[in-house]
Amino acid sequence: MTSHRSGILFSALYAIYTAILWQGKTPDKAVIKAALQNYLKNLEAWLVRWEIKLNVDKTDETLFSKKNDDYKSDEYKVKVNGTSIECKKAVKYLGVILDKQRNFQAHTNQIKEKYYKAFRVQYSLICRNSILDLNNKALIYLAHLRPILTYASPIWACTAKSNLRSIQVLENKTLRMIVNARWYHRNIDIRNALNVPSFQQVIQQLARNFYGKLPDVNNPEIDKIPVYGHNDQQNR
């Protein structure tokens, strides 16, 4: 971690993924660019020494700020191996799309796209006319389809209720097809019959488990995460 007058520069690593982060209250474009470029220069030298090749095509840059900064400006752009990195409105890290507004709408849209693709692959097994029994159909949903909906949900579950509802609709339609439900069958009755908790219940339980274990994780970066209280009267 490197401290500057207007902020701090640090990195976070997970497996083969690396995030280089700048944090400050009043970001100075020139300082940020110089600090990032200097860090990348040292990183490039280290990679060459260890004969590691960086995939520039999968290297992205973004800015999270309350200000409406111009992403097309060259003031933030840095270079990796001589290639300019475009500053984007949204980037993907560990499968989660992080957008400038931090509302995770782009990520929930990605979830639905992935779900539709997986759903089409399994359609013949879980459709209304499938000869599989209900338990096996439900198992296919729980083991193969629902993990697509809940992946990394403790991170993005703070998204707008409308985004969560759109995902819940996907689950409702799938379960109704599995049991060949009629129009008068209620979704809650279908879930109870299949013993499948709602999407909302699942992500709430995943979040409780995830954040409940965080204090026991020995990671200095996690220790820096502010403690959130339900009674905090701060704007989102």
Tab-separated table of C-alpha atoms in Angstrom:
chain	number	residue	atom	x	y	z
A	1	MET	CA	0.000	0.000	0.000
A	2	THR	CA	1.287	3.438	-0.974
A	3	SER	CA	0.007	6.637	0.630
A	4	HIS	CA	-0.322	9.915	-1.233
A	5	ARG	CA	-1.506	13.308	-0.121
A	6	SER	CA	-4.873	12.876	-1.873
A	7	GLY	CA	-5.407	9.147	-1.350
A	8	ILE	CA	-3.938	5.669	-1.043
A	9	LEU	CA	-2.982	3.075	-3.635
A	10	PHE	CA	-3.208	-0.619	-2.831
A	11	SER	CA	-3.790	-3.971	-4.512
A	12	ALA	CA	-6.068	-6.927	-3.814
A	13	LEU	CA	-5.329	-10.403	-5.137
A	14	TYR	CA	-7.450	-13.519	-5.468
A	15	ALA	CA	-6.093	-16.553	-7.342
A	16	ILE	CA	-5.000	-15.221	-10.759
A	17	TYR	CA	-7.016	-12.000	-10.454
A	18	THR	CA	-5.481	-8.713	-9.347
A	19	ALA	CA	-7.247	-5.435	-8.590
A	20	ILE	CA	-5.208	-2.238	-8.300
A	21	LEU	CA	-7.214	0.309	-6.323
A	22	TRP	CA	-6.983	4.012	-5.613
A	23	GLN	CA	-9.026	5.468	-2.783
A	24	GLY	CA	-9.408	9.117	-1.852
A	25	LYS	CA	-12.017	11.739	-0.952
A	26	THR	CA	-10.923	14.372	-3.461
A	27	PRO	CA	-9.356	12.522	-6.386
A	28	ASP	CA	-6.756	14.432	-8.354
A	29	LYS	CA	-6.713	13.094	-11.907
A	30	ALA	CA	-3.032	13.809	-12.456
A	31	VAL	CA	-2.000	12.213	-9.153
A	32	ILE	CA	-4.158	9.133	-9.735
A	33	LYS	CA	-2.819	8.566	-13.238
A	34	ALA	CA	0.802	9.047	-12.164
A	35	ALA	CA	0.431	6.708	-9.170
A	36	LEU	CA	-1.291	3.985	-11.178
A	37	GLN	CA	1.179	4.242	-14.035
A	38	ASN	CA	4.135	4.000	-11.665
A	39	TYR	CA	2.608	0.939	-9.991
A	40	LEU	CA	1.994	-0.713	-13.363
A	41	LYS	CA	5.560	0.018	-14.445
A	42	ASN	CA	6.907	-1.827	-11.407
A	43	LEU	CA	4.400	-4.628	-11.964
A	44	GLU	CA	5.487	-5.056	-15.583
A	45	ALA	CA	9.117	-5.371	-14.483
A	46	TRP	CA	8.157	-8.009	-11.904
A	47	LEU	CA	6.143	-9.974	-14.479
A	48	VAL	CA	9.034	-9.964	-16.944
A	49	ARG	CA	11.430	-11.166	-14.254
A	50	TRP	CA	9.164	-14.118	-13.454
A	51	GLU	CA	8.286	-14.755	-17.113
A	52	ILE	CA	4.579	-14.112	-16.593
A	53	LYS	CA	2.526	-12.680	-19.441
A	54	LEU	CA	-0.262	-10.257	-18.617
A	55	ASN	CA	-3.439	-10.485	-20.699
A	56	VAL	CA	-3.907	-6.852	-21.686
A	57	ASP	CA	-7.217	-7.648	-23.417
A	58	LYS	CA	-8.697	-8.590	-20.038
A	59	THR	CA	-7.332	-5.540	-18.252
A	60	ASP	CA	-9.938	-2.856	-17.560
A	61	GLU	CA	-10.104	0.460	-15.765
A	62	THR	CA	-13.049	2.235	-14.176
A	63	LEU	CA	-13.803	5.109	-11.828
A	64	PHE	CA	-16.271	5.061	-8.952
A	65	SER	CA	-17.147	8.643	-8.092
A	66	LYS	CA	-20.146	10.764	-7.175
A	67	LYS	CA	-19.114	13.199	-9.872
A	68	ASN	CA	-20.144	12.758	-13.485
A	69	ASP	CA	-16.626	12.333	-14.802
A	70	ASP	CA	-15.960	11.934	-18.509
A	71	TYR	CA	-14.901	8.347	-19.152
A	72	LYS	CA	-13.673	9.223	-22.627
A	73	SER	CA	-11.090	11.612	-21.189
A	74	ASP	CA	-7.418	10.654	-21.430
A	75	GLU	CA	-6.794	12.148	-17.989
A	76	TYR	CA	-7.399	8.798	-16.270
A	77	LYS	CA	-6.070	6.439	-18.934
A	78	VAL	CA	-2.983	4.406	-18.142
A	79	LYS	CA	-0.881	2.077	-20.290
A	80	VAL	CA	0.005	-1.569	-19.817
A	81	ASN	CA	2.844	-2.910	-21.958
A	82	GLY	CA	2.467	0.164	-24.145
A	83	THR	CA	-1.276	-0.400	-24.692
A	84	SER	CA	-3.756	2.223	-23.472
A	85	ILE	CA	-6.440	0.848	-21.156
A	86	GLU	CA	-9.898	2.242	-21.813
A	87	CYS	CA	-11.757	3.669	-18.833
A	88	LYS	CA	-15.155	1.934	-18.815
A	89	LYS	CA	-18.445	2.572	-17.052
A	90	ALA	CA	-18.544	-1.040	-15.843
A	91	VAL	CA	-15.946	-3.756	-15.299
A	92	LYS	CA	-16.102	-7.417	-14.319
A	93	TYR	CA	-14.123	-8.828	-11.405
A	94	LEU	CA	-14.487	-12.426	-10.204
A	95	GLY	CA	-17.644	-12.759	-12.288
A	96	VAL	CA	-19.359	-9.708	-10.771
A	97	ILE	CA	-20.015	-6.632	-12.909
A	98	LEU	CA	-19.196	-3.438	-11.018
A	99	ASP	CA	-20.826	-0.355	-12.534
A	100	LYS	CA	-20.310	3.346	-11.914
A	101	GLN	CA	-23.721	3.792	-10.253
A	102	ARG	CA	-23.060	0.742	-8.041
A	103	ASN	CA	-26.658	-0.414	-8.505
A	104	PHE	CA	-25.660	-3.805	-9.998
A	105	GLN	CA	-28.264	-3.564	-12.733
A	106	ALA	CA	-25.715	-4.621	-15.340
A	107	HIS	CA	-24.820	-7.617	-13.194
A	108	THR	CA	-28.419	-8.741	-12.696
A	109	ASN	CA	-28.935	-8.471	-16.459
A	110	GLN	CA	-25.932	-10.736	-16.918
A	111	ILE	CA	-27.415	-13.202	-14.431
A	112	LYS	CA	-30.619	-13.424	-16.443
A	113	GLU	CA	-28.729	-13.963	-19.693
A	114	LYS	CA	-26.686	-16.792	-18.168
A	115	TYR	CA	-29.816	-18.306	-16.673
A	116	TYR	CA	-31.673	-18.327	-19.988
A	117	LYS	CA	-28.774	-20.141	-21.666
A	118	ALA	CA	-28.577	-22.799	-18.955
A	119	PHE	CA	-32.368	-23.085	-18.874
A	120	ARG	CA	-32.524	-23.879	-22.592
A	121	VAL	CA	-29.970	-26.665	-22.120
A	122	GLN	CA	-32.049	-28.274	-19.351
A	123	TYR	CA	-35.443	-27.535	-20.882
A	124	SER	CA	-36.147	-31.047	-22.186
A	125	LEU	CA	-35.581	-32.471	-18.700
A	126	ILE	CA	-37.701	-30.044	-16.684
A	127	CYS	CA	-40.418	-29.033	-19.144
A	128	ARG	CA	-44.085	-29.775	-18.531
A	129	ASN	CA	-44.012	-32.901	-20.712
A	130	SER	CA	-40.830	-34.355	-19.228
A	131	ILE	CA	-41.132	-37.915	-17.911
A	132	LEU	CA	-38.864	-37.142	-14.952
A	133	ASP	CA	-40.546	-37.091	-11.560
A	134	LEU	CA	-40.926	-33.827	-9.668
A	135	ASN	CA	-38.102	-34.557	-7.230
A	136	ASN	CA	-35.567	-34.971	-10.020
A	137	LYS	CA	-36.839	-31.880	-11.814
A	138	ALA	CA	-36.538	-29.856	-8.632
A	139	LEU	CA	-33.057	-31.270	-8.052
A	140	ILE	CA	-31.953	-30.111	-11.512
A	141	TYR	CA	-33.182	-26.626	-10.705
A	142	LEU	CA	-31.545	-26.527	-7.271
A	143	ALA	CA	-28.220	-28.023	-8.379
A	144	HIS	CA	-27.770	-26.484	-11.811
A	145	LEU	CA	-29.971	-23.432	-12.312
A	146	ARG	CA	-30.384	-21.688	-8.967
A	147	PRO	CA	-26.610	-21.351	-8.315
A	148	ILE	CA	-26.531	-19.107	-11.393
A	149	LEU	CA	-29.068	-16.815	-9.727
A	150	THR	CA	-27.365	-16.729	-6.332
A	151	TYR	CA	-23.679	-16.528	-7.302
A	152	ALA	CA	-21.974	-13.793	-5.230
A	153	SER	CA	-25.397	-12.605	-4.040
A	154	PRO	CA	-24.069	-11.277	-0.684
A	155	ILE	CA	-22.267	-8.637	-2.750
A	156	TRP	CA	-24.992	-7.528	-5.152
A	157	ALA	CA	-28.170	-8.252	-3.139
A	158	CYS	CA	-28.316	-4.547	-2.246
A	159	THR	CA	-29.510	-3.865	-5.793
A	160	ALA	CA	-32.915	-2.313	-6.455
A	161	LYS	CA	-35.997	-4.322	-5.509
A	162	SER	CA	-37.103	-4.282	-9.144
A	163	ASN	CA	-33.929	-6.165	-10.129
A	164	LEU	CA	-34.506	-8.746	-7.403
A	165	ARG	CA	-38.127	-9.166	-8.459
A	166	SER	CA	-37.110	-9.825	-12.060
A	167	ILE	CA	-34.895	-12.681	-10.865
A	168	GLN	CA	-37.659	-14.009	-8.617
A	169	VAL	CA	-39.917	-14.077	-11.684
A	170	LEU	CA	-37.435	-16.389	-13.429
A	171	GLU	CA	-37.585	-18.796	-10.516
A	172	ASN	CA	-41.383	-18.656	-10.344
A	173	LYS	CA	-41.763	-19.427	-14.047
A	174	THR	CA	-39.321	-22.324	-13.827
A	175	LEU	CA	-41.026	-23.913	-10.826
A	176	ARG	CA	-44.464	-23.489	-12.375
A	177	MET	CA	-43.252	-25.267	-15.496
A	178	ILE	CA	-41.698	-28.059	-13.448
A	179	VAL	CA	-44.994	-28.887	-11.710
A	180	ASN	CA	-47.147	-28.095	-14.771
A	181	ALA	CA	-49.056	-25.556	-12.676
A	182	ARG	CA	-52.393	-24.068	-13.668
A	183	TRP	CA	-53.194	-20.372	-13.457
A	184	TYR	CA	-54.903	-20.719	-10.084
A	185	HIS	CA	-51.919	-22.369	-8.366
A	186	ARG	CA	-50.083	-19.928	-6.109
A	187	ASN	CA	-46.317	-19.621	-6.275
A	188	ILE	CA	-45.947	-20.007	-2.515
A	189	ASP	CA	-47.906	-23.269	-2.584
A	190	ILE	CA	-45.701	-24.585	-5.387
A	191	ARG	CA	-42.531	-23.771	-3.466
A	192	ASN	CA	-43.898	-25.413	-0.339
A	193	ALA	CA	-44.850	-28.545	-2.273
A	194	LEU	CA	-41.355	-28.803	-3.751
A	195	ASN	CA	-39.705	-27.729	-0.488
A	196	VAL	CA	-37.883	-24.959	-2.350
A	197	PRO	CA	-37.403	-21.686	-0.435
A	198	SER	CA	-37.920	-18.458	-2.343
A	199	PHE	CA	-35.042	-16.673	-4.025
A	200	GLN	CA	-35.325	-13.854	-1.475
A	201	GLN	CA	-35.033	-16.286	1.441
A	202	VAL	CA	-32.016	-17.988	-0.114
A	203	ILE	CA	-29.989	-14.830	-0.721
A	204	GLN	CA	-30.824	-13.533	2.761
A	205	GLN	CA	-29.493	-16.742	4.311
A	206	LEU	CA	-26.392	-16.654	2.111
A	207	ALA	CA	-25.749	-13.054	3.173
A	208	ARG	CA	-26.141	-13.904	6.873
A	209	ASN	CA	-23.681	-16.791	6.535
A	210	PHE	CA	-21.213	-14.737	4.500
A	211	TYR	CA	-21.108	-11.639	6.679
A	212	GLY	CA	-21.315	-13.699	9.854
A	213	LYS	CA	-18.033	-15.428	8.968
A	214	LEU	CA	-16.180	-12.285	7.858
A	215	PRO	CA	-14.936	-11.304	11.362
A	216	ASP	CA	-13.161	-14.679	11.616
A	217	VAL	CA	-11.319	-14.301	8.299
A	218	ASN	CA	-7.664	-13.342	8.677
A	219	ASN	CA	-7.400	-10.827	5.844
A	220	PRO	CA	-6.218	-7.223	6.313
A	221	GLU	CA	-8.266	-5.995	3.354
A	222	ILE	CA	-11.465	-7.398	4.863
A	223	ASP	CA	-10.658	-5.659	8.152
A	224	LYS	CA	-10.851	-2.325	6.316
A	225	ILE	CA	-14.480	-2.855	5.304
A	226	PRO	CA	-16.725	-0.485	7.325
A	227	VAL	CA	-19.197	-2.091	9.700
A	228	TYR	CA	-22.745	-1.537	8.466
A	229	GLY	CA	-25.643	-1.172	10.874
A	230	HIS	CA	-29.306	-1.520	9.948
A	231	ASN	CA	-30.042	1.757	11.728
A	232	ASP	CA	-27.458	3.767	9.811
A	233	GLN	CA	-29.160	6.839	8.353
A	234	GLN	CA	-26.727	7.319	5.506
A	235	ASN	CA	-27.651	7.807	1.894
A	236	ARG	CA	-27.031	4.822	-0.348
